[in-house]
Amino acid sequence: MVAGLIPFLAGCTDGPLSALAPAGEAASEIAWITWVMMIGTLVLMAIMSALGLYAVYGRTRGRGGPSSRAIIGWGGVMIPALVLVLLLVYGVRTGDSMLPVGEEPMEIRVTGHQWWWQFEYPGADGETFYTANELHLPVGRPVDIRVESADVIHSFWVPVLGGKVDAIPGRSNQIRLRPDRVGPYRGQCAEFCGTQHAHMGFHVEVHEEPDFEDFVEHMTGLDRTEAGPESGRQAFETHCATCHSRTTYVDGTGPNLASLAERPYLGAGTLQHTEQALRLWIGRHQQIKPGNHMPDHGDLDEETVEALARYLEAR
Amino acid sequence: MSEHSSGAGRMAADTADLARLFSTPPGLGRLAAVNHSVIGRRFILVSILFFIIGGLLAMLLRAQLAIPGNEFLDADAYNQIFTMHGTVMMFLFAIPLIEGLSLYFIPKYLGARDLCFPRLSAFGFWCYLFGGLILLGSMLAGVAPDSGWFMYTPLSSGQYSPGINADVWLIGVTFVEVSAIAFGIELVATVLKVRTGGMSLSRMPLFGWYILITALMMVVGFPPLILGSILLEIERAFQWPFFDAALGGDPLLWQHLFWLFGHPEVYIIFLPAAAVVSMMVPTFARRPLAGYNWVVGSVVATGFISFGLWVHHMFTVGIPHLALVFFSAASMFVALPTAIQFFAWLTTLWRGRPVRRLPMLYLFGFLFIFVCGGLTGVMLALVPFNWQAHDTHFVVAHLHYVLIGGFVFPLLAALYYWLPLVSGRRIQGWLGSWAFWLIFIGFNLTFFHMHLTGLVGMPRRVYTYGEGLGWEWLNLASSVGGFVLTAGFAALLIDVVVQVRSGQRTESNPWNAGTLEWAMDHPPQVYNFASLPKVSSREPLWDQPGLEEELRAGTHYLARTRNGWQETLGVNPISGRPDQIILLPGPSYLPLVTASMLLVFFLGFLLGFYWISAAGAIAALVCGLRWAWTCGLDRDLPEQDAGRGLKLPVHAQSPDPPGWWGTITGLVVNGTFYITLLFGYLYLWAVAPGWPPESFIETPPLLPLLTGLAAVLAAGGLHRAVIFNGDGRTGRRLALVASTVLGLVTSVGCLWQIVSGLPAPTGHAYAAVTTFLLGYCGLHGLMTGIIAFYCWLRIRAGFVSALRSLDLRVGRLWAMYTACVVVVSLGLVHTLPVLIGASG
Amino acid sequence: MKTNRFNLGQLFRMGAGLVVWSSAFVCLYAGFSLGCQYLTPSVDDGLANPVTYLLTGIFLVHLLALTGLGGLWWKRPVPAADGESPASRDFRHWIEGAVLAFSITGLVWIGFPIFMVAPCAG
């Protein structure tokens, strides 16, 4: 019966954030042990419930059998101890194999902000470049993610690739990911970080190696300050440039917007990026994601919003 | 002896006297109630009200999450509600319910007439009520805490939570914790000292063992959170950067302090529930519990090991793997004592002749649900799995399986089990089992597949979620289940009301249980037992036939009343041989007045009126001293007849009255607080970023030396006073005067070091934590002076003699503790900068 | 006014094994944290590093202490309290022994990863 449940359950376990639909080395390992432990849990629950029912309803109840001490000693100590020690040793070995030690792969720096993510990559020319709310990774090779925070505690988590690690002010944590399947996935802040914790997701794109190199090439030194209509540029200077940057080599207190045109989501995973959504977001982001730290732009007239949108969409 | 077995008319007069002596005055006099049954009932009722509030909050949460993109609640409301749901359930429901249950039942199980410090538990109740009202009031005013019940800083810091919300949490919860500390001290002293004759540790009902260990865990478990809350509140109010990474603090220190409390808390909640299971199972199996010794051992073991698990809430904060492994191992190890208890219960049922009554149904629910919660707990203890499941709905499901399965279900069983005793009416009808099935099915429908919700990626504490993530039907099913669960609780509530109002009157001991609480009238008299039983077994009602009648007839201990005293027995904590008669205090307004002064203190702080706050603290201290003044006797008394041919001293003349045990326990609380503070001090030195600070403490070397010497000599003075008093020599007053002065000198010395030697505490965590440490020492020096002076007054007023020396011995314990604390602190404060500071 | 008269020592003895276990736990965690902070071993050294030696030392000292308590338990059963029955004394002896056995198991249980994992990594 339990075995019959697996395919049924497996059908429900897909999804861009599912730890049970792994696309990376660590996540696969953990998904495997998750299934083992879940089935074990169901079996043990069944056994314990059966024992409870038997103790009350069983026919041969109380007649002879092992001594009370033997039952408590074996059931309460020896058998659980054996199972737990095996599990513990397995856990220690597995955990140890996932640590970011040994080789020194490419490192991407992630900084958690209330309520968005900044990613900093080593560029093609030795310079670094920034992007926001989108993580691009090559398939088949390890990458170390260095996780830091600009304000409160956040937690970096891409369930399909591996476990999570917290972004803590004053500290710098590391996690090693090794994607083994190309595709779009999702990441999410897992530590409660205030009003808009729910809307602190990011897009994850795992590329074939050449595509990844193209991405790095494209992003390195990208400057879109002059792209798009002049009216849009001026509006951007007036309303946005204090916090946002249109070049990938300058970060800012707000998300970097140089590559916004290529991003599939807006507002840290809040909206799917469409022409209409972008205009909605610019004018009404405080209604869509209330409490976010961008000043309210409800007073912008339609024309300005349109100009800004065109400027941001320019490639 | 012969006097005691005299006519029934005499006995009737004595029980009438007992009823009068132990009763609570009517009208406003109810505010002065101290009787354990009254206070216990109040705790239970108020905690159930908070359970209903917490449950309604949960309904709001489930309504919001039922569909993606719901706009029923906005983010701010949701965050306040989930924070309050956790806070209410943990601090205002679970812990107080345990307290109420123990306050009500412990004396009944141990064959006593009351707890040893009845006024202390009344004080605890007022603290709980006031703290709870502060939290509730903030919710009504729309400024409820919204940083989560775990209050992680810097989210809860002044910078990111500028409103009053976080202060409400820190102050309200700390106020409520005062009652937990009071409870811990009360119950440790009571279980060890206030039992009936013949009840050795080996004959104590398991309920007593479980509550003893729970109380000890509260005594050690709550100080870290209290310390953390004080530090965070000081940071918020005065900008001392204990947790600010930019100024040498560390946000992780908060997490350590919080979970140092937070994990033992889970076992503090589970153990009393296991206790009631251990009381019910033998009754329904109709045989004594199999493996009594095993269970005692595993409860003791749980008490210790549960303090070695806290980092498993912090597996993702970036601590080296080996440290995680220690805690992972301990988290799995703690499963063994629990497994032992389960198999002891199963064996008892298997070996017995079980009767299937309504409470058994709820015990089945407990078995099924708690086993699942325990097993998912083992899963979470596995480090790599935890990296995925941490902070997802998997954990939400797990913790509800543990807390509802491991706490609510046993207590629902206990509710039906003890209702006949409390209401005097028998349990009947079918609604109780209907309620069970609604609750059981509703619970599993809410939480079973929520494990999966977490594994497919839904994080905790999100107020909404988008479509297309695969979470829609999982959440909808949980919300539906939640409402079924609520319907179950509503049915249960109706059933209880019906049972209490119109159930059939019961004969005595309807379940045919073996423990002492069933030897009382149903409902019990305010004085519990007309005479206190001499027991010779763990199940006296099974092994001592006719005991109930004997107790009513007054043939056991303390059947007579005299001098208007409320009496109960004090025993040797191990053997259970009676060694004193404890005279209990009557109704008093002191608990309410003292708690009200604390309310002034806390409210003043909350609203930023620090002078009013200080005045409240001083007033509370004065009330405390006034309260202490009412204890003890002003003359030596001969040994008193205790019945059955026994003559015993009254407690004030005993070498170890309950007050002595209470003092020791209180010092354990204080010591835990101090050790946690030292942990914080050293932790910041070793681990926090931004060290070393620009400058260290600089004082003339003589100053700390003299301060330390003064603290040691103050303790010496109190020690001499005890010796002189015991030998009947003169000089005890002079020694006390010297201690008073030396205590004040210690205090001034500590303050002087802060003022003259330290940079401003707002500049760096070093200065902040050193100031706090020296301030702690200074406060203790001041208290030593006050206590020594108090002892001097007590001698003058005639409350102290060679036989009645408790005041002096309590003072000596305090002064010795202070001396240790001052010497260790000053040593660390002045040597660490030289040892580490120079090299670092 | 001897402490013995108040039975504090005898009560303490029932849980003595777990007190040693707790001490081991605290010392291992503290030794590990401070060791990694101030001795900074290289991950490449594997298990041959000063922190592992330090933790091994702490482990062995506590194992020795528990063994010592075991010897005491075997040779000198607890003294009787005032008016205590033999059954009650047996009970305390049983608990003391069970707690000791449990503590030794517990020490090995939390201690063995020292010999499996290089400290300070991760």
Coordinates of N, CA and C in Angstrom, one line a residue, chain A residues 9 12-13 16-20 27 30 33-34 37-38 41-42 44-45 48-49 51-57 61-62 64 66-69 71-73 75-77 80-81 84 87-88 91-92 94-96 98-99 114 150-153 157 159 162-166 168-171 173 186 188-199 290, chain B residues 75-76 79 82 146-148 150 152-155 160 245 250-252 255 290-291 294 316-318 321 325 328-329 332 335-336 339-340 342-344 346-347 349-354 356 360 364 367-368 371-372 375 378-379 382 384-392 448 452 454-457 459-464 468-469 471 473 683 687 689:
Chain A
L9 N 2.2 10.3 -5.1 CA 2.8 11.4 -4.4 C 3.8 12.1 -5.4
C12 N 2.5 14.8 -7.4 CA 2.2 16.1 -6.8 C 3.5 16.8 -6.4
T13 N 4.6 16.3 -6.7 CA 5.8 16.9 -6.2 C 6.5 17.7 -7.2
P16 N 8.3 24.5 -9.6 CA 9.6 25.3 -9.7 C 10.3 25.4 -8.4
L17 N 9.6 25.1 -7.2 CA 10.3 25.3 -5.9 C 10.3 24.0 -5.2
S18 N 10.1 22.8 -5.9 CA 10.0 21.6 -5.2 C 11.3 20.9 -4.9
A19 N 11.5 20.7 -3.6 CA 12.7 19.9 -3.2 C 12.7 18.5 -3.6
L20 N 11.5 18.0 -4.0 CA 11.4 16.6 -4.4 C 11.4 16.5 -6.0
A27 N 20.6 18.5 -4.0 CA 19.1 18.3 -3.9 C 18.7 16.9 -4.2
I30 N 19.5 14.7 -1.2 CA 18.5 15.0 -0.1 C 17.1 14.5 -0.4
I33 N 17.1 10.7 0.4 CA 16.9 10.4 1.8 C 15.6 10.8 2.3
T34 N 15.0 11.9 1.7 CA 13.7 12.3 2.2 C 12.7 11.2 1.9
M37 N 13.2 8.4 4.4 CA 12.7 8.6 5.7 C 11.2 8.8 5.8
M38 N 10.6 9.3 4.7 CA 9.1 9.5 4.8 C 8.5 8.1 4.8
T41 N 8.9 6.6 8.1 CA 8.0 7.2 9.1 C 6.6 6.6 9.0
L42 N 6.2 6.4 7.8 CA 4.8 5.8 7.6 C 4.8 4.4 8.2
L44 N 6.7 3.1 10.5 CA 6.8 3.1 11.9 C 5.5 3.6 12.6
M45 N 4.9 4.5 12.0 CA 3.6 5.0 12.5 C 2.6 3.8 12.5
M48 N 3.5 1.4 15.2 CA 3.2 1.8 16.6 C 1.7 1.8 16.8
S49 N 0.9 2.3 15.8 CA -0.5 2.3 15.9 C -1.1 0.9 16.1
L51 N 0.6 -1.7 17.3 CA 0.9 -2.1 18.7 C 0.0 -1.6 19.7
G52 N -0.4 -0.3 19.5 CA -1.3 0.3 20.5 C -2.7 -0.4 20.4
L53 N -3.2 -0.7 19.2 CA -4.5 -1.3 19.1 C -4.4 -2.8 19.7
Y54 N -3.2 -3.4 19.4 CA -3.1 -4.8 19.8 C -3.0 -4.8 21.4
A55 N -2.4 -3.8 21.9 CA -2.2 -3.8 23.4 C -3.6 -3.7 24.1
V56 N -4.6 -3.1 23.4 CA -5.9 -2.9 24.0 C -6.9 -4.0 23.5
Y57 N -6.8 -4.3 22.2 CA -7.8 -5.3 21.7 C -7.2 -6.7 21.5
R61 N -3.4 -10.9 24.3 CA -2.8 -9.9 25.2 C -2.6 -10.4 26.6
G62 N -1.3 -10.0 27.1 CA -1.0 -10.3 28.5 C -0.6 -11.7 28.8
G64 N 1.8 -14.6 28.9 CA 3.2 -15.0 28.7 C 3.9 -13.9 27.9
P66 N 7.3 -12.0 26.1 CA 8.5 -11.5 26.7 C 8.2 -10.7 28.0
S67 N 9.2 -10.5 28.8 CA 9.0 -9.7 30.1 C 8.8 -8.3 29.7
S68 N 8.2 -7.5 30.7 CA 8.1 -6.1 30.5 C 9.4 -5.4 30.2
R69 N 10.4 -5.8 31.0 CA 11.7 -5.2 30.8 C 12.2 -5.5 29.4
I71 N 10.5 -5.9 26.7 CA 9.8 -5.1 25.7 C 10.3 -3.7 25.7
I72 N 10.4 -3.1 26.9 CA 10.8 -1.7 27.0 C 12.2 -1.6 26.5
G73 N 13.1 -2.6 26.9 CA 14.5 -2.5 26.6 C 14.7 -2.6 25.1
G75 N 12.2 -2.4 22.5 CA 11.4 -1.5 21.8 C 11.8 0.0 22.1
G76 N 12.1 0.3 23.3 CA 12.4 1.6 23.7 C 13.8 2.0 23.5
V77 N 14.7 1.1 23.5 CA 16.2 1.4 23.5 C 16.9 0.8 22.3
P80 N 15.4 1.3 18.4 CA 15.5 2.7 17.9 C 16.9 3.2 17.9
A81 N 17.7 2.8 18.9 CA 19.1 3.2 18.9 C 19.8 2.8 17.6
L84 N 18.7 4.8 14.7 CA 19.1 6.2 14.8 C 20.6 6.4 14.5
L87 N 21.2 6.2 10.8 CA 20.8 7.4 10.2 C 21.7 8.5 10.4
L88 N 22.2 8.6 11.6 CA 23.1 9.6 12.0 C 24.4 9.5 11.2
G91 N 23.9 10.6 7.8 CA 23.7 12.1 7.8 C 25.0 12.8 7.9
V92 N 25.9 12.3 8.7 CA 27.2 13.0 8.9 C 28.0 12.9 7.6
T94 N 26.9 12.3 4.5 CA 26.3 13.1 3.4 C 26.5 14.6 3.6
G95 N 26.3 15.1 4.8 CA 26.4 16.5 5.1 C 27.9 16.9 4.8
D96 N 28.8 16.1 5.2 CA 30.2 16.4 5.0 C 30.5 16.5 3.5
M98 N 28.7 17.6 1.2 CA 28.1 18.8 0.5 C 28.8 20.1 0.9
L99 N 29.8 20.0 1.8 CA 30.4 21.3 2.2 C 31.2 21.9 1.1
Q114 N 15.9 43.9 2.0 CA 14.4 43.9 2.2 C 13.8 44.3 0.9
A150 N 22.3 42.9 3.6 CA 22.4 44.3 3.7 C 21.6 44.9 4.8
D151 N 20.7 44.1 5.4 CA 19.9 44.7 6.4 C 19.5 43.7 7.5
V152 N 18.4 42.9 7.3 CA 18.0 41.9 8.3 C 18.4 40.5 7.8
I153 N 18.0 39.5 8.6 CA 18.4 38.1 8.2 C 17.5 37.6 7.1
W157 N 17.6 30.3 -0.8 CA 17.2 28.9 -1.0 C 16.7 28.7 -2.4
P159 N 15.3 25.4 -3.9 CA 15.1 24.0 -3.5 C 15.5 22.9 -4.5
G162 N 19.5 22.6 -3.9 CA 20.1 22.2 -2.7 C 19.5 22.9 -1.5
G163 N 20.2 22.8 -0.4 CA 19.6 23.3 0.9 C 19.7 24.8 0.9
K164 N 19.3 25.4 2.1 CA 19.3 26.8 2.2 C 20.4 27.3 3.1
V165 N 20.8 28.5 3.0 CA 21.8 29.1 3.9 C 21.4 30.6 4.2
D166 N 21.6 31.0 5.5 CA 21.1 32.3 5.9 C 22.0 33.4 5.5
I168 N 23.2 36.8 7.0 CA 23.2 37.4 8.3 C 24.1 38.6 8.3
P169 N 23.6 39.7 8.8 CA 24.4 40.9 8.8 C 25.7 40.6 9.6
G170 N 26.8 41.1 9.0 CA 28.1 40.9 9.7 C 28.8 39.6 9.4
R171 N 28.1 38.7 8.6 CA 28.7 37.4 8.3 C 28.6 37.2 6.9
N173 N 28.3 33.7 4.5 CA 28.1 32.3 4.5 C 28.3 31.8 3.1
R186 N 13.3 28.4 -9.6 CA 13.0 29.5 -8.7 C 13.7 29.4 -7.4
Q188 N 13.9 31.4 -3.3 CA 12.9 32.1 -2.5 C 13.6 32.4 -1.1
C189 N 13.3 33.6 -0.5 CA 13.8 33.8 0.8 C 13.1 32.9 1.8
A190 N 13.8 32.3 2.6 CA 13.1 31.3 3.5 C 13.1 31.8 5.0
E191 N 13.8 32.9 5.3 CA 13.8 33.4 6.7 C 12.9 34.6 6.7
F192 N 11.9 34.6 7.7 CA 11.0 35.7 7.8 C 11.8 37.1 7.9
C193 N 11.5 38.0 7.0 CA 12.4 39.2 7.0 C 11.5 40.5 6.9
G194 N 10.3 40.4 7.4 CA 9.5 41.6 7.4 C 8.3 41.5 6.5
T195 N 7.7 42.7 6.3 CA 6.4 42.9 5.7 C 6.3 42.0 4.4
Q196 N 7.3 42.2 3.5 CA 7.1 41.5 2.2 C 8.0 40.3 2.0
H197 N 8.2 39.6 3.1 CA 8.9 38.3 3.0 C 8.3 37.4 1.9
A198 N 7.0 37.4 1.8 CA 6.4 36.5 0.8 C 6.8 36.8 -0.6
H199 N 7.1 38.1 -0.9 CA 7.5 38.5 -2.2 C 9.0 38.7 -2.3
P290 N 2.8 46.0 -1.1 CA 2.7 47.1 -0.1 C 3.9 47.1 0.9
Chain B
A75 N -0.4 42.2 4.4 CA 0.9 41.7 4.9 C 1.0 42.0 6.4
D76 N 0.8 43.3 6.7 CA 1.0 43.7 8.1 C 0.1 43.0 9.1
N79 N 1.2 39.4 9.4 CA 2.5 39.2 10.2 C 2.2 39.4 11.7
F82 N 0.2 36.0 12.7 CA 1.0 34.8 12.9 C 2.0 34.9 14.1
D146 N 5.0 42.0 15.5 CA 4.9 41.4 14.1 C 6.3 40.9 13.6
S147 N 7.2 40.6 14.5 CA 8.5 40.1 14.0 C 8.6 38.6 14.2
G148 N 7.5 37.9 14.4 CA 7.5 36.5 14.6 C 7.7 36.2 16.1
F150 N 9.6 34.3 17.4 CA 11.1 34.1 17.7 C 11.8 35.4 17.7
Y152 N 13.6 37.4 15.8 CA 14.9 37.5 15.3 C 15.3 39.0 15.1
T153 N 16.5 39.3 15.7 CA 17.0 40.6 15.5 C 18.0 40.4 14.3
P154 N 18.3 41.4 13.5 CA 17.9 42.8 13.5 C 16.5 43.2 13.0
L155 N 15.7 42.2 12.6 CA 14.4 42.6 12.2 C 13.6 43.2 13.3
Y160 N 14.7 48.4 12.3 CA 13.8 47.8 11.3 C 12.4 47.6 11.9
A245 N 25.6 44.0 14.4 CA 26.9 43.6 13.8 C 27.8 44.7 13.5
D250 N 26.2 40.8 17.8 CA 26.0 39.7 16.8 C 24.5 39.3 16.9
P251 N 23.8 39.3 15.8 CA 22.4 38.9 15.8 C 22.3 37.4 16.1
L252 N 23.4 36.6 15.9 CA 23.2 35.2 16.2 C 23.2 35.0 17.7
Q255 N 19.7 34.5 18.7 CA 19.2 33.2 18.3 C 19.7 32.1 19.3
A290 N 4.0 -0.4 34.1 CA 5.2 -1.3 33.9 C 6.4 -0.4 33.7
G291 N 7.5 -0.7 34.3 CA 8.7 0.1 34.1 C 8.7 1.5 34.7
W294 N 12.1 2.8 34.8 CA 12.6 3.2 33.4 C 12.0 4.6 33.1
T316 N 21.0 26.4 9.5 CA 21.3 27.0 8.3 C 22.0 28.4 8.5
V317 N 22.5 28.7 9.7 CA 23.1 30.0 10.0 C 24.6 30.0 9.6
G318 N 25.1 28.9 9.2 CA 26.5 28.9 8.8 C 27.5 28.6 9.9
H321 N 30.2 22.4 10.3 CA 29.5 21.2 10.2 C 29.6 20.3 11.5
V325 N 26.7 18.6 13.8 CA 26.6 17.2 14.0 C 26.4 16.9 15.5
S328 N 22.9 17.5 16.0 CA 22.1 16.5 15.3 C 22.1 15.2 16.1
A329 N 23.2 14.8 16.6 CA 23.3 13.6 17.4 C 22.5 13.7 18.6
M332 N 18.8 13.3 17.9 CA 18.3 11.9 17.7 C 18.4 11.1 19.0
A335 N 15.4 11.0 21.3 CA 14.3 10.2 21.0 C 14.2 8.9 21.9
L336 N 15.3 8.5 22.4 CA 15.3 7.2 23.2 C 14.5 7.3 24.4
A339 N 10.9 7.1 23.5 CA 10.6 5.7 23.0 C 10.4 4.8 24.3
I340 N 11.2 5.0 25.3 CA 11.1 4.2 26.5 C 9.7 4.4 27.1
F342 N 7.0 5.4 25.7 CA 5.9 4.8 24.8 C 5.8 3.3 25.1
F343 N 6.9 2.7 25.2 CA 6.9 1.2 25.3 C 6.4 0.9 26.7
A344 N 6.7 1.7 27.7 CA 6.2 1.5 29.1 C 4.7 1.5 29.1
L346 N 2.7 1.1 26.4 CA 2.1 0.0 25.7 C 2.2 -1.3 26.5
T347 N 3.3 -1.5 27.2 CA 3.4 -2.7 28.0 C 2.4 -2.8 29.1
L349 N -0.6 -1.5 29.1 CA -1.9 -1.8 28.5 C -1.9 -3.3 28.1
W350 N -0.8 -3.7 27.6 CA -0.7 -5.1 27.1 C -0.8 -6.1 28.3
R351 N -0.2 -5.7 29.4 CA -0.2 -6.6 30.5 C -1.4 -6.5 31.4
G352 N -2.2 -5.4 31.2 CA -3.3 -5.1 32.1 C -4.6 -5.7 31.5
R353 N -5.7 -5.2 32.0 CA -7.0 -5.6 31.5 C -7.7 -4.3 31.2
P354 N -7.4 -3.7 30.0 CA -7.8 -2.4 29.7 C -9.3 -2.2 29.6
R356 N -12.1 0.4 27.9 CA -12.1 1.4 26.8 C -13.1 2.5 27.1
M360 N -9.5 7.2 26.7 CA -8.6 6.3 26.0 C -8.6 6.6 24.5
F364 N -5.4 7.4 22.1 CA -5.1 6.9 20.8 C -4.7 8.0 19.9
L367 N -1.2 8.9 20.6 CA -0.3 7.9 20.2 C 0.0 8.1 18.7
F368 N -1.0 8.1 17.9 CA -0.9 8.2 16.4 C -0.2 9.5 16.0
V371 N 3.5 10.1 17.6 CA 4.6 9.3 17.0 C 5.0 9.9 15.7
C372 N 4.0 10.4 14.9 CA 4.3 11.0 13.6 C 5.2 12.2 13.9
L375 N 8.7 11.3 14.8 CA 9.5 10.7 13.6 C 9.9 11.8 12.7
V378 N 12.8 13.4 14.1 CA 14.1 12.7 13.7 C 14.5 13.1 12.3
M379 N 13.6 13.2 11.4 CA 14.0 13.6 10.0 C 14.7 14.9 10.1
L382 N 18.3 15.3 11.0 CA 19.3 15.0 10.0 C 19.7 16.2 9.2
P384 N 21.4 17.3 6.5 CA 21.2 17.7 5.1 C 19.7 17.8 4.8
F385 N 18.9 17.0 5.4 CA 17.4 17.1 5.2 C 16.9 18.5 5.8
N386 N 17.5 18.8 7.0 CA 17.1 20.1 7.6 C 17.4 21.3 6.7
W387 N 18.5 21.2 6.0 CA 18.9 22.3 5.1 C 17.8 22.6 4.1
Q388 N 17.1 21.5 3.7 CA 15.9 21.7 2.8 C 14.7 22.1 3.5
A389 N 14.4 21.3 4.6 CA 13.0 21.5 5.2 C 12.9 22.7 6.1
H390 N 14.0 23.2 6.6 CA 14.0 24.2 7.6 C 13.2 25.4 7.1
D391 N 12.4 26.0 8.0 CA 11.6 27.2 7.6 C 10.6 27.0 6.5
T392 N 10.2 25.8 6.3 CA 9.2 25.5 5.3 C 7.9 25.0 6.1
F448 N -1.5 16.8 7.8 CA -0.7 15.6 7.3 C 0.0 16.0 6.0
L452 N 4.1 17.8 2.9 CA 4.3 17.9 1.5 C 4.4 19.3 1.0
G454 N 5.4 21.8 2.4 CA 6.8 22.3 2.7 C 7.8 21.8 1.7
L455 N 7.7 20.5 1.5 CA 8.7 19.9 0.6 C 8.6 20.3 -0.8
V456 N 7.4 20.7 -1.3 CA 7.4 21.3 -2.6 C 7.6 22.8 -2.6
G457 N 8.1 23.3 -1.5 CA 8.8 24.6 -1.5 C 8.1 25.7 -0.8
P459 N 7.6 28.3 1.8 CA 8.3 28.7 3.1 C 7.2 29.0 4.1
R460 N 7.7 29.1 5.4 CA 6.8 29.6 6.5 C 6.6 31.1 6.4
R461 N 5.6 31.5 7.1 CA 5.4 32.9 7.4 C 5.3 33.8 6.1
V462 N 4.8 33.2 5.0 CA 4.4 34.1 3.9 C 3.0 34.4 3.9
Y463 N 2.6 35.6 3.7 CA 1.2 36.0 3.8 C 0.4 35.7 2.6
T464 N 1.1 35.4 1.5 CA 0.4 35.0 0.3 C 1.4 34.2 -0.6
G468 N 0.5 28.5 -9.7 CA 1.4 27.8 -10.5 C 2.6 27.2 -9.8
L469 N 2.6 27.3 -8.5 CA 3.7 26.7 -7.8 C 3.4 25.3 -7.2
W471 N 1.0 24.6 -5.1 CA 0.6 24.6 -3.6 C -0.9 24.8 -3.4
W473 N -4.0 23.2 -4.1 CA -4.9 22.3 -3.5 C -4.4 21.8 -2.1
Y683 N 30.9 34.9 24.2 CA 30.5 34.6 22.8 C 30.9 35.8 21.9
V687 N 33.3 35.4 18.9 CA 32.7 35.1 17.7 C 32.2 36.3 16.9
P689 N 31.6 39.7 14.9 CA 32.5 40.5 14.0 C 32.7 41.9 14.7

